[in-house]
Coordinates of C-alpha atoms and ligand atoms in Angstrom, one line a residue:
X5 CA -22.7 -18.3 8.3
X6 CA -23.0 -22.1 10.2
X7 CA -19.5 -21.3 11.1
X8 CA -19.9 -18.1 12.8
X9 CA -22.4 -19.2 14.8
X10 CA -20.9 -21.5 16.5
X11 CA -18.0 -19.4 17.1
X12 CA -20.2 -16.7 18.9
X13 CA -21.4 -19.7 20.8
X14 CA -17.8 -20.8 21.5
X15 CA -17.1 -17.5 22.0
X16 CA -19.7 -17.0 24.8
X17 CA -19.4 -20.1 26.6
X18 CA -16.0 -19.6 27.0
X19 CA -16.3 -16.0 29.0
X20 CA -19.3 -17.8 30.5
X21 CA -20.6 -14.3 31.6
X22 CA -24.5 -13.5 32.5
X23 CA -23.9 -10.5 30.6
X24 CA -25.4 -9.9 26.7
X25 CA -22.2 -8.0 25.4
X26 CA -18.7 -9.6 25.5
X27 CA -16.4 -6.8 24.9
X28 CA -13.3 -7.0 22.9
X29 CA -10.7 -6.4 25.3
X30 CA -11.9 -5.4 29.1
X31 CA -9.3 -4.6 31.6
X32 CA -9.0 -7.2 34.9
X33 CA -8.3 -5.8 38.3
X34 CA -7.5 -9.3 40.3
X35 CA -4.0 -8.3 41.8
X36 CA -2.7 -5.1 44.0
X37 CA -4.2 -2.1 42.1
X38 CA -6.9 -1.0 45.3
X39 CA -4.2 -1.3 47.6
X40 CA -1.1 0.6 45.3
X41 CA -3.7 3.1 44.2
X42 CA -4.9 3.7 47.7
X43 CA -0.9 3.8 49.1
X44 CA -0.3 6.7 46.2
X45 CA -3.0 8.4 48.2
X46 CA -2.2 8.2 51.5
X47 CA 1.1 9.2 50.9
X48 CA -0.1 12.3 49.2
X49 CA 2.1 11.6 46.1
X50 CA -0.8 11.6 43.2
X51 CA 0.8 13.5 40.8
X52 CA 3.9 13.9 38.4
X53 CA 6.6 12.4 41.2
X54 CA 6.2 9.3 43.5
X55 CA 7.9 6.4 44.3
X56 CA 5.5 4.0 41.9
X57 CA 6.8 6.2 39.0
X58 CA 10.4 4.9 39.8
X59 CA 9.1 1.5 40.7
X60 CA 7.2 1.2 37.5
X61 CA 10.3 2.3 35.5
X62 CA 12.3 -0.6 37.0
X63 CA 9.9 -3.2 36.1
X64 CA 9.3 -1.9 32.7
X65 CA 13.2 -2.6 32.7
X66 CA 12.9 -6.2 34.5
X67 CA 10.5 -7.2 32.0
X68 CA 11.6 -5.9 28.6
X69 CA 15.7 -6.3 29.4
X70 CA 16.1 -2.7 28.1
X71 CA 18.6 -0.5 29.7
X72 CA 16.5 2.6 30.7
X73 CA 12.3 3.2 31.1
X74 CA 11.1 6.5 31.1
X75 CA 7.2 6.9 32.2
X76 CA 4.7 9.1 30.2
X77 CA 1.6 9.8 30.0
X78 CA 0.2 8.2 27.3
X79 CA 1.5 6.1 24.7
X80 CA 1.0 8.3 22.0
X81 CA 2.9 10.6 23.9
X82 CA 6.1 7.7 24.3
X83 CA 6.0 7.2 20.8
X84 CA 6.2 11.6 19.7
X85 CA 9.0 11.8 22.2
X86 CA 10.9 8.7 21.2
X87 CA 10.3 10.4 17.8
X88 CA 12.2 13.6 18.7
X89 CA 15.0 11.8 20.5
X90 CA 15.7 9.7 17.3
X91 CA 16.5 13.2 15.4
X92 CA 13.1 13.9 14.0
X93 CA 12.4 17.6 13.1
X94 CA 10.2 19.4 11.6
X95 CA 10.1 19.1 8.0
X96 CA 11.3 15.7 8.0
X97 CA 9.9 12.7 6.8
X98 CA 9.5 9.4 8.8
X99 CA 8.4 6.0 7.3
X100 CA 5.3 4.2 8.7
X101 CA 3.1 1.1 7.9
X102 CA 0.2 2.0 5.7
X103 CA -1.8 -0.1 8.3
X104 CA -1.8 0.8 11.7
X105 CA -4.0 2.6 14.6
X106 CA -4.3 6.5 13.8
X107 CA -1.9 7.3 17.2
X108 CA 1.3 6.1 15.0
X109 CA 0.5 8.8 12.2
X110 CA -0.4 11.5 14.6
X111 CA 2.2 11.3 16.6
X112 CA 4.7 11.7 13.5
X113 CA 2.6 14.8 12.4
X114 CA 3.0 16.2 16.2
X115 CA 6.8 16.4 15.6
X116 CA 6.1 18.4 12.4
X117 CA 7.0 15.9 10.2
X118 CA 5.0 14.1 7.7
X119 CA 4.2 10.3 7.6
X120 CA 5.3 8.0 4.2
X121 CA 2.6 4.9 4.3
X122 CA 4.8 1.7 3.1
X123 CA 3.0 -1.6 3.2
X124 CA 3.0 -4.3 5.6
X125 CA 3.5 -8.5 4.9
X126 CA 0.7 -10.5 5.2
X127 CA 2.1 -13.2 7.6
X128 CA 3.3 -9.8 10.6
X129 CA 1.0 -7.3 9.0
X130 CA 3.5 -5.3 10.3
X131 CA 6.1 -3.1 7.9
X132 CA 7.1 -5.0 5.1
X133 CA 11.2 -5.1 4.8
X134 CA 11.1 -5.6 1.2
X135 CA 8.5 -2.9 0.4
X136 CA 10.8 -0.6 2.4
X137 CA 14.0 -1.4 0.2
X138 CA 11.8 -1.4 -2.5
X139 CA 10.6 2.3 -1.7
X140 CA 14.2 3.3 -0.3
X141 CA 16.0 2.0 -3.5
X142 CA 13.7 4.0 -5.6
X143 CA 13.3 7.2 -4.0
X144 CA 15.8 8.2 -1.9
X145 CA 19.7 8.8 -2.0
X146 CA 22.1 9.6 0.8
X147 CA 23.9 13.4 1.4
X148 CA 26.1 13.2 4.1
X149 CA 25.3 10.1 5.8
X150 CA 21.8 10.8 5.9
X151 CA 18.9 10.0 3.7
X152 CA 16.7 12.2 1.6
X153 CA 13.5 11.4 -0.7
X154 CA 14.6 12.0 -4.2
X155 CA 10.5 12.6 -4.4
X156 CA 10.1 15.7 -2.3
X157 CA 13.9 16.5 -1.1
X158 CA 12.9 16.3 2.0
X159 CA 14.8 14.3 4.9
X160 CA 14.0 11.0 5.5
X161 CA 14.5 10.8 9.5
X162 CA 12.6 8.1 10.9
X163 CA 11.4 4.1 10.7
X164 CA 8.3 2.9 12.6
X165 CA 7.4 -0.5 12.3
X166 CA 4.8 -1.8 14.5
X167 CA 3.8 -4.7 16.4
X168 CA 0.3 -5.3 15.4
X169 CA -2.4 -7.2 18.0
X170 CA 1.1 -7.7 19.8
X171 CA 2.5 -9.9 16.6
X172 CA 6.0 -9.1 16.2
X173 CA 6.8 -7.3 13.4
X174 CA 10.2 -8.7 10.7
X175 CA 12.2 -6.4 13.3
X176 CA 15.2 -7.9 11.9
X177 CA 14.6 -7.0 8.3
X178 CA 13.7 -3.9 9.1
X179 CA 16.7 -3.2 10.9
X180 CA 18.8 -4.3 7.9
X181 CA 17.2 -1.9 5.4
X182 CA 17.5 1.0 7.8
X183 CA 21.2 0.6 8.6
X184 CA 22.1 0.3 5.0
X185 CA 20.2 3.5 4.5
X186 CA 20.9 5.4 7.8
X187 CA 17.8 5.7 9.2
X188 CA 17.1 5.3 12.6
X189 CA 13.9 2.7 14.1
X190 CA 11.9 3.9 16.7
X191 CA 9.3 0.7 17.0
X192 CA 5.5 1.4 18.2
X193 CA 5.2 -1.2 20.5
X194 CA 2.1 0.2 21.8
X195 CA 0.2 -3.4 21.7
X196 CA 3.0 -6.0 22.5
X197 CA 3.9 -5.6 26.1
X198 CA 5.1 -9.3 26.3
X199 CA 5.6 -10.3 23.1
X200 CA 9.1 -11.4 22.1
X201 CA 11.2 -11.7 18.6
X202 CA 14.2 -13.9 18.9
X203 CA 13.9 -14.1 22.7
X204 CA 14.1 -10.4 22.7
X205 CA 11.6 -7.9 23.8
X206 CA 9.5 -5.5 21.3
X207 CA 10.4 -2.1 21.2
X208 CA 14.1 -3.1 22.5
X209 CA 15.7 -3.8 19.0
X210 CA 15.2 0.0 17.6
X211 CA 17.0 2.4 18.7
X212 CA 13.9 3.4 21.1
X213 CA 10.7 1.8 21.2
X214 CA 6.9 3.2 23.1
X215 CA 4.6 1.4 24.9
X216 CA 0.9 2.0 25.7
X217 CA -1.2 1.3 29.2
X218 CA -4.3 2.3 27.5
X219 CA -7.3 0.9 29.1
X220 CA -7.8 -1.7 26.4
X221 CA -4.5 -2.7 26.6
X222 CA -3.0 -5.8 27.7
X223 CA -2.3 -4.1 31.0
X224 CA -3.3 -0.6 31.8
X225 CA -3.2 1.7 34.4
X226 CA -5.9 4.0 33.2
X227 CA -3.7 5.8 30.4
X228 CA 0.3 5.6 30.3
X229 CA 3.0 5.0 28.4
X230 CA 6.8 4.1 28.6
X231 CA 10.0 4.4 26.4
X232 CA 12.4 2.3 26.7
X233 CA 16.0 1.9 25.1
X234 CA 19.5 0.6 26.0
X235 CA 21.1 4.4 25.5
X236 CA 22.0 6.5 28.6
X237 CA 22.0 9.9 26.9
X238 CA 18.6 9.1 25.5
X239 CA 17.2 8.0 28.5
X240 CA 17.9 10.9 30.6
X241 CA 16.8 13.2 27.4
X242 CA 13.6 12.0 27.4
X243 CA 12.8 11.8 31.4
X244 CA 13.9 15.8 30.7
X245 CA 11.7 16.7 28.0
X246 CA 8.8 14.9 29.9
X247 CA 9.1 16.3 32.4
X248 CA 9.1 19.9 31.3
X249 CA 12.7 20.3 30.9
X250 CA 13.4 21.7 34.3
X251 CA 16.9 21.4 35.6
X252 CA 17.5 19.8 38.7
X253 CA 17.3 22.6 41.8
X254 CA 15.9 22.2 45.4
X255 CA 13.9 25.3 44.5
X256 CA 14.9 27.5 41.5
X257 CA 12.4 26.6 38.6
X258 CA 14.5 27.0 35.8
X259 CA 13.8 25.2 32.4
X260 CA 16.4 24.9 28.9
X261 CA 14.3 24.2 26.4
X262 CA 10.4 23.8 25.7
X263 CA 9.4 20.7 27.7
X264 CA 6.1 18.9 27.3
X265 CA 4.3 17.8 30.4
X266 CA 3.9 14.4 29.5
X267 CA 4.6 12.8 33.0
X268 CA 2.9 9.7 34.1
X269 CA 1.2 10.9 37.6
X270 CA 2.2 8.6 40.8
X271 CA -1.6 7.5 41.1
X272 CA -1.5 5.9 37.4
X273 CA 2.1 4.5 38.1
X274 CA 0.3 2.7 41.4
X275 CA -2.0 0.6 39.3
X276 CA 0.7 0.2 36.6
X277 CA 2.7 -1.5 39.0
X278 CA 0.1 -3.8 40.3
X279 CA -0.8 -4.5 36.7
X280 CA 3.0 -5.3 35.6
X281 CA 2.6 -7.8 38.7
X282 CA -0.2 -9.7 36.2
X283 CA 1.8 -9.0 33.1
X284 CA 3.1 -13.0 33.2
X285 CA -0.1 -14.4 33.9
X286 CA -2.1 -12.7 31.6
X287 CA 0.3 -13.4 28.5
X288 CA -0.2 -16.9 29.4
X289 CA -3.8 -16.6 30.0
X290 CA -4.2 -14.9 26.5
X291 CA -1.8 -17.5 24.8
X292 CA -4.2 -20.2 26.1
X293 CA -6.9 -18.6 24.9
X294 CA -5.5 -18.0 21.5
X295 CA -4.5 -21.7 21.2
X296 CA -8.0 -22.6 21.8
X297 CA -9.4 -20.7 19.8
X298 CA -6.9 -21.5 16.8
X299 CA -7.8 -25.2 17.5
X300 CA -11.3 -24.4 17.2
X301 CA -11.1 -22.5 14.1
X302 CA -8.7 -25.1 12.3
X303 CA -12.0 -27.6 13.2
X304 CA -14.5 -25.2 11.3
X305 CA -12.2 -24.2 8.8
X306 CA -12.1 -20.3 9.7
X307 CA -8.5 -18.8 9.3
X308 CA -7.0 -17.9 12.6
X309 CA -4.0 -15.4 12.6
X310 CA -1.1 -17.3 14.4
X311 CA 2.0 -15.3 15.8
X312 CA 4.7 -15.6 12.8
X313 CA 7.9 -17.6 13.0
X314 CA 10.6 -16.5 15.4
X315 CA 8.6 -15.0 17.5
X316 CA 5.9 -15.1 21.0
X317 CA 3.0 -13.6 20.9
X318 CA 1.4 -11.8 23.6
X319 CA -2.3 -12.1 21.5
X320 CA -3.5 -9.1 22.9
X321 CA -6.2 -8.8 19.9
X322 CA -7.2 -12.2 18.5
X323 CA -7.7 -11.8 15.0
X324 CA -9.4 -14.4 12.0
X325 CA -9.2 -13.8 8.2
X326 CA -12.4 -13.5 6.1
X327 CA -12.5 -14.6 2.3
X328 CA -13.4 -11.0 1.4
X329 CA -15.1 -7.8 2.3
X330 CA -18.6 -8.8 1.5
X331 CA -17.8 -11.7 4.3
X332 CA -16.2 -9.9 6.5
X333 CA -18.9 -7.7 6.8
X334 CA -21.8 -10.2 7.0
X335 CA -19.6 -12.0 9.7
X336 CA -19.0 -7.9 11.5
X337 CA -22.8 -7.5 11.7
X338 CA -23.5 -11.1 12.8
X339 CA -21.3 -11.2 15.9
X340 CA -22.1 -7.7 17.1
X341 CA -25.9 -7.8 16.7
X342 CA -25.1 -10.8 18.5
X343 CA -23.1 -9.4 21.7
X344 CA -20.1 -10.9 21.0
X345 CA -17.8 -7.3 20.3
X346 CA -15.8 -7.7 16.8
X347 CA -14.3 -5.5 14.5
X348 CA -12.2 -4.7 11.4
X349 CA -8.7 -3.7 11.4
X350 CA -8.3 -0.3 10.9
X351 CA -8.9 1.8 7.9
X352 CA -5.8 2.2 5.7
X353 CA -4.3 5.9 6.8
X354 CA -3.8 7.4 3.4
X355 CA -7.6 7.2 3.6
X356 CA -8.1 9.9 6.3
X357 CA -8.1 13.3 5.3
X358 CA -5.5 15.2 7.1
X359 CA -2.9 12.3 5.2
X360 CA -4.4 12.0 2.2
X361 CA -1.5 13.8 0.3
X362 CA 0.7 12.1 2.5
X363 CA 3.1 9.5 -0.2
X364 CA 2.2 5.8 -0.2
X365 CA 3.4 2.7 -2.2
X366 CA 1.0 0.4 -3.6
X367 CA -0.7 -0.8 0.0
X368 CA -1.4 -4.3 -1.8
X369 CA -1.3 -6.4 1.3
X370 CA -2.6 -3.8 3.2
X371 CA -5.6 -3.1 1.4
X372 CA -6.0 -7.0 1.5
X373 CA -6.1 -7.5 5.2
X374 CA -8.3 -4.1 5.7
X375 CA -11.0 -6.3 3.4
X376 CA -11.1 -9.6 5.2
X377 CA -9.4 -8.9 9.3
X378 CA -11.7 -9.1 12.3
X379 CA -10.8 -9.0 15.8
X380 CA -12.7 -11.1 18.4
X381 CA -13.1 -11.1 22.0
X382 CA -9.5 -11.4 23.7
X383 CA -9.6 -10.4 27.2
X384 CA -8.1 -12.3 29.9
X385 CA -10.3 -15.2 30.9
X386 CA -11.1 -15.1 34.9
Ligands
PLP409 C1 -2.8 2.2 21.7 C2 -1.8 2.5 20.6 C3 -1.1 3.7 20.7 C4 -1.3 4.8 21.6 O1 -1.4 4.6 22.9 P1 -2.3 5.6 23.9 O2 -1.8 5.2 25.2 O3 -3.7 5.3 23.6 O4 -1.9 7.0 23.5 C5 -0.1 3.9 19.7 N1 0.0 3.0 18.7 C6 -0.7 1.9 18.6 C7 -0.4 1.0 17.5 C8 -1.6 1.6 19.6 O5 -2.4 0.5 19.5

């Protein structure tokens, strides 16, 4: 435990706080927020227009180089609508990593379809490519140009890989398998605002890809979300269905299909702006702090996850491998009775009830990073 001591005390020195508890990942407010959010105001625009909403939706364009960026309300929300623009209905299938926060499962089951857990690769712990051509090969067949499970007939509709603690997932690899099977990728980007593959954003090599402005996210505006993708028709599709479906009229309220309400309000879109303004700096605040860290770590022989090959990290979660469970959870317990916030990647989702019947391969490497991955402090250091 020598070890883990003296990263708590790394740890603490470096946020060099007066307070006992380091969190994991706090927000900072050091830019334009009090005077955007206070602007939304006085102009009276709060709510589900504004000119931040448009301004937001540029930037989220500046910085990812995708086409078109539709504003939502959450990122959970991004990701269900990107969902239904890819063609996903109810009854479908859609192909997930067994590892991943609960929001990328739920969000499939909002669009009436049911998740199929695949595992991820230990280096991205992200979606393994090979697992899903192992999986594809196996159990499905094309009819028509479109692919079915050969397990439960049903329609395989949907790929979501996702960038975990902002670590680009094989995107490529992915991509490759999908095409040869026709299946559209839709990435959950929700934690790699500023991470890059191959000099290209996240969430702009599927055919859509969600983003998240939680408020433990790299950059938040309270709660929001964005899609973003290169396609026109999609584009304006999904600022409809966000915005209740209503077609365009000085006056008449008339809507063409069921809409959701899942508008990011003016007042949210303020601060988003203002944090977007940070986004830069904060990468490179993060990527400093990573490096340390990882230098530290090499020293005390702890492993350190480093951003895989081909790719930038935005290190919005630092994360260090245990030798096991037993470890990890000596080293959990240590650190947080301690102050300094920590805790294990999420719990594998075939293990929560409501997708327990849900299908899932073998969730080797999975089930091997849920056992030994803990997250440490990460927030940007002031
Ligand atoms: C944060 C997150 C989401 C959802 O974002 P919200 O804005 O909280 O709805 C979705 N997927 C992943 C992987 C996330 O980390």
């Amino acid at each position: 435990m020598e070890k883990f001591k003296r990263l708590h005390d790394y740890i603490r020195e470096a946020y060099s706080t007066p307070k006992e508890f380091i969190p994991l990942h706090e927000p900072r407010f050091v830019g334009n927020e009090k005077a955007y959010v206070n602007d939304a105001i006085d102009s009276t625009f709060v709510s589900s227009v504004g000119e931040y909403v448009n301004r937001f939706e540029q930037m989220m364009c500046d910085i990812t180089g995708a086409k078109h960026a539709v504003a939502t309300v959450n990122g959970t929300s991004a990701l269900q609508i990107a969902l239904i623009l890819s063609g996903v209905q109810n009854g479908d299938e859609v192909i997930t990593q067994g590892l991943s926060f609960i929001a990328t499962a739920n969000a499939i089951s909002y669009c009436g379809a049911e998740p199929v857990f695949i595992d991820v690769d230990k280096e991205t712990m992200g979606l393994s490519p090979n697992s899903l051509n192992d999986f594809l090969k196996e159990c499905s067949e094309q009819r028509n140009g479109e692919c079915f499970s050969k397990l439960t007939g049903k329609r395989i509709a949907a790929i979501v890989p996702m960038h975990t603690f902002g670590h680009p997932v094989d995107i490529d690899g992915i991509i490759n398998v999908a095409k040869e099977y026709n299946i559209a990728v839709v990435e959950d980007a929700a934690e790699s605002l500023g991470s890059s593959y191959k000099e290209k954003h996240t969430g702009t090599l599927g055919l859509l890809g969600a983003f998240s402005f939680n408020g433990n996210k790299t950059v938040t505006c309270g709660g929001g979300g964005a899609i973003v993708t290169n396609d026109k028709s999609l584009a304006l599709k999904a600022k409809h269905i966000t915005t209740t479906a209503k077609v365009p009229h000085p006056y008449e309220y008339t809507h063409d299909m069921i809409g959701y309400n899942f508008r990011m309000p003016n007042l949210n879109a303020a601060m988003a702006c203002a944090q977007l303004e940070k986004l830069e700096e904060f990468v490179k605040n993060k990527r400093n702090w990573a490096e340390k860290l990882s230098a530290f770590c090499k020293e005390n022989k702890i492993d350190f996850i480093l951003e895989p090959n081909n790719s930038c990290s935005n290190y919005w979660l630092n994360a260090i491998c245990l030798g096991n469970r037993e470890e990890r959870d000596n080293v959990l317990e240590y650190l947080n009775k301690h102050g300094v916030m920590s805790r294990p990647i999420w719990t594998l989702l075939y293990k929560m009830p409501m997708y327990a019947g849900c299908y899932k391969d073998r969730q080797t490497n999975a089930q091997w990073l849920e056992d030994r991955i803990v997250n440490i402090p990460s927030s940007v250091i002031l």
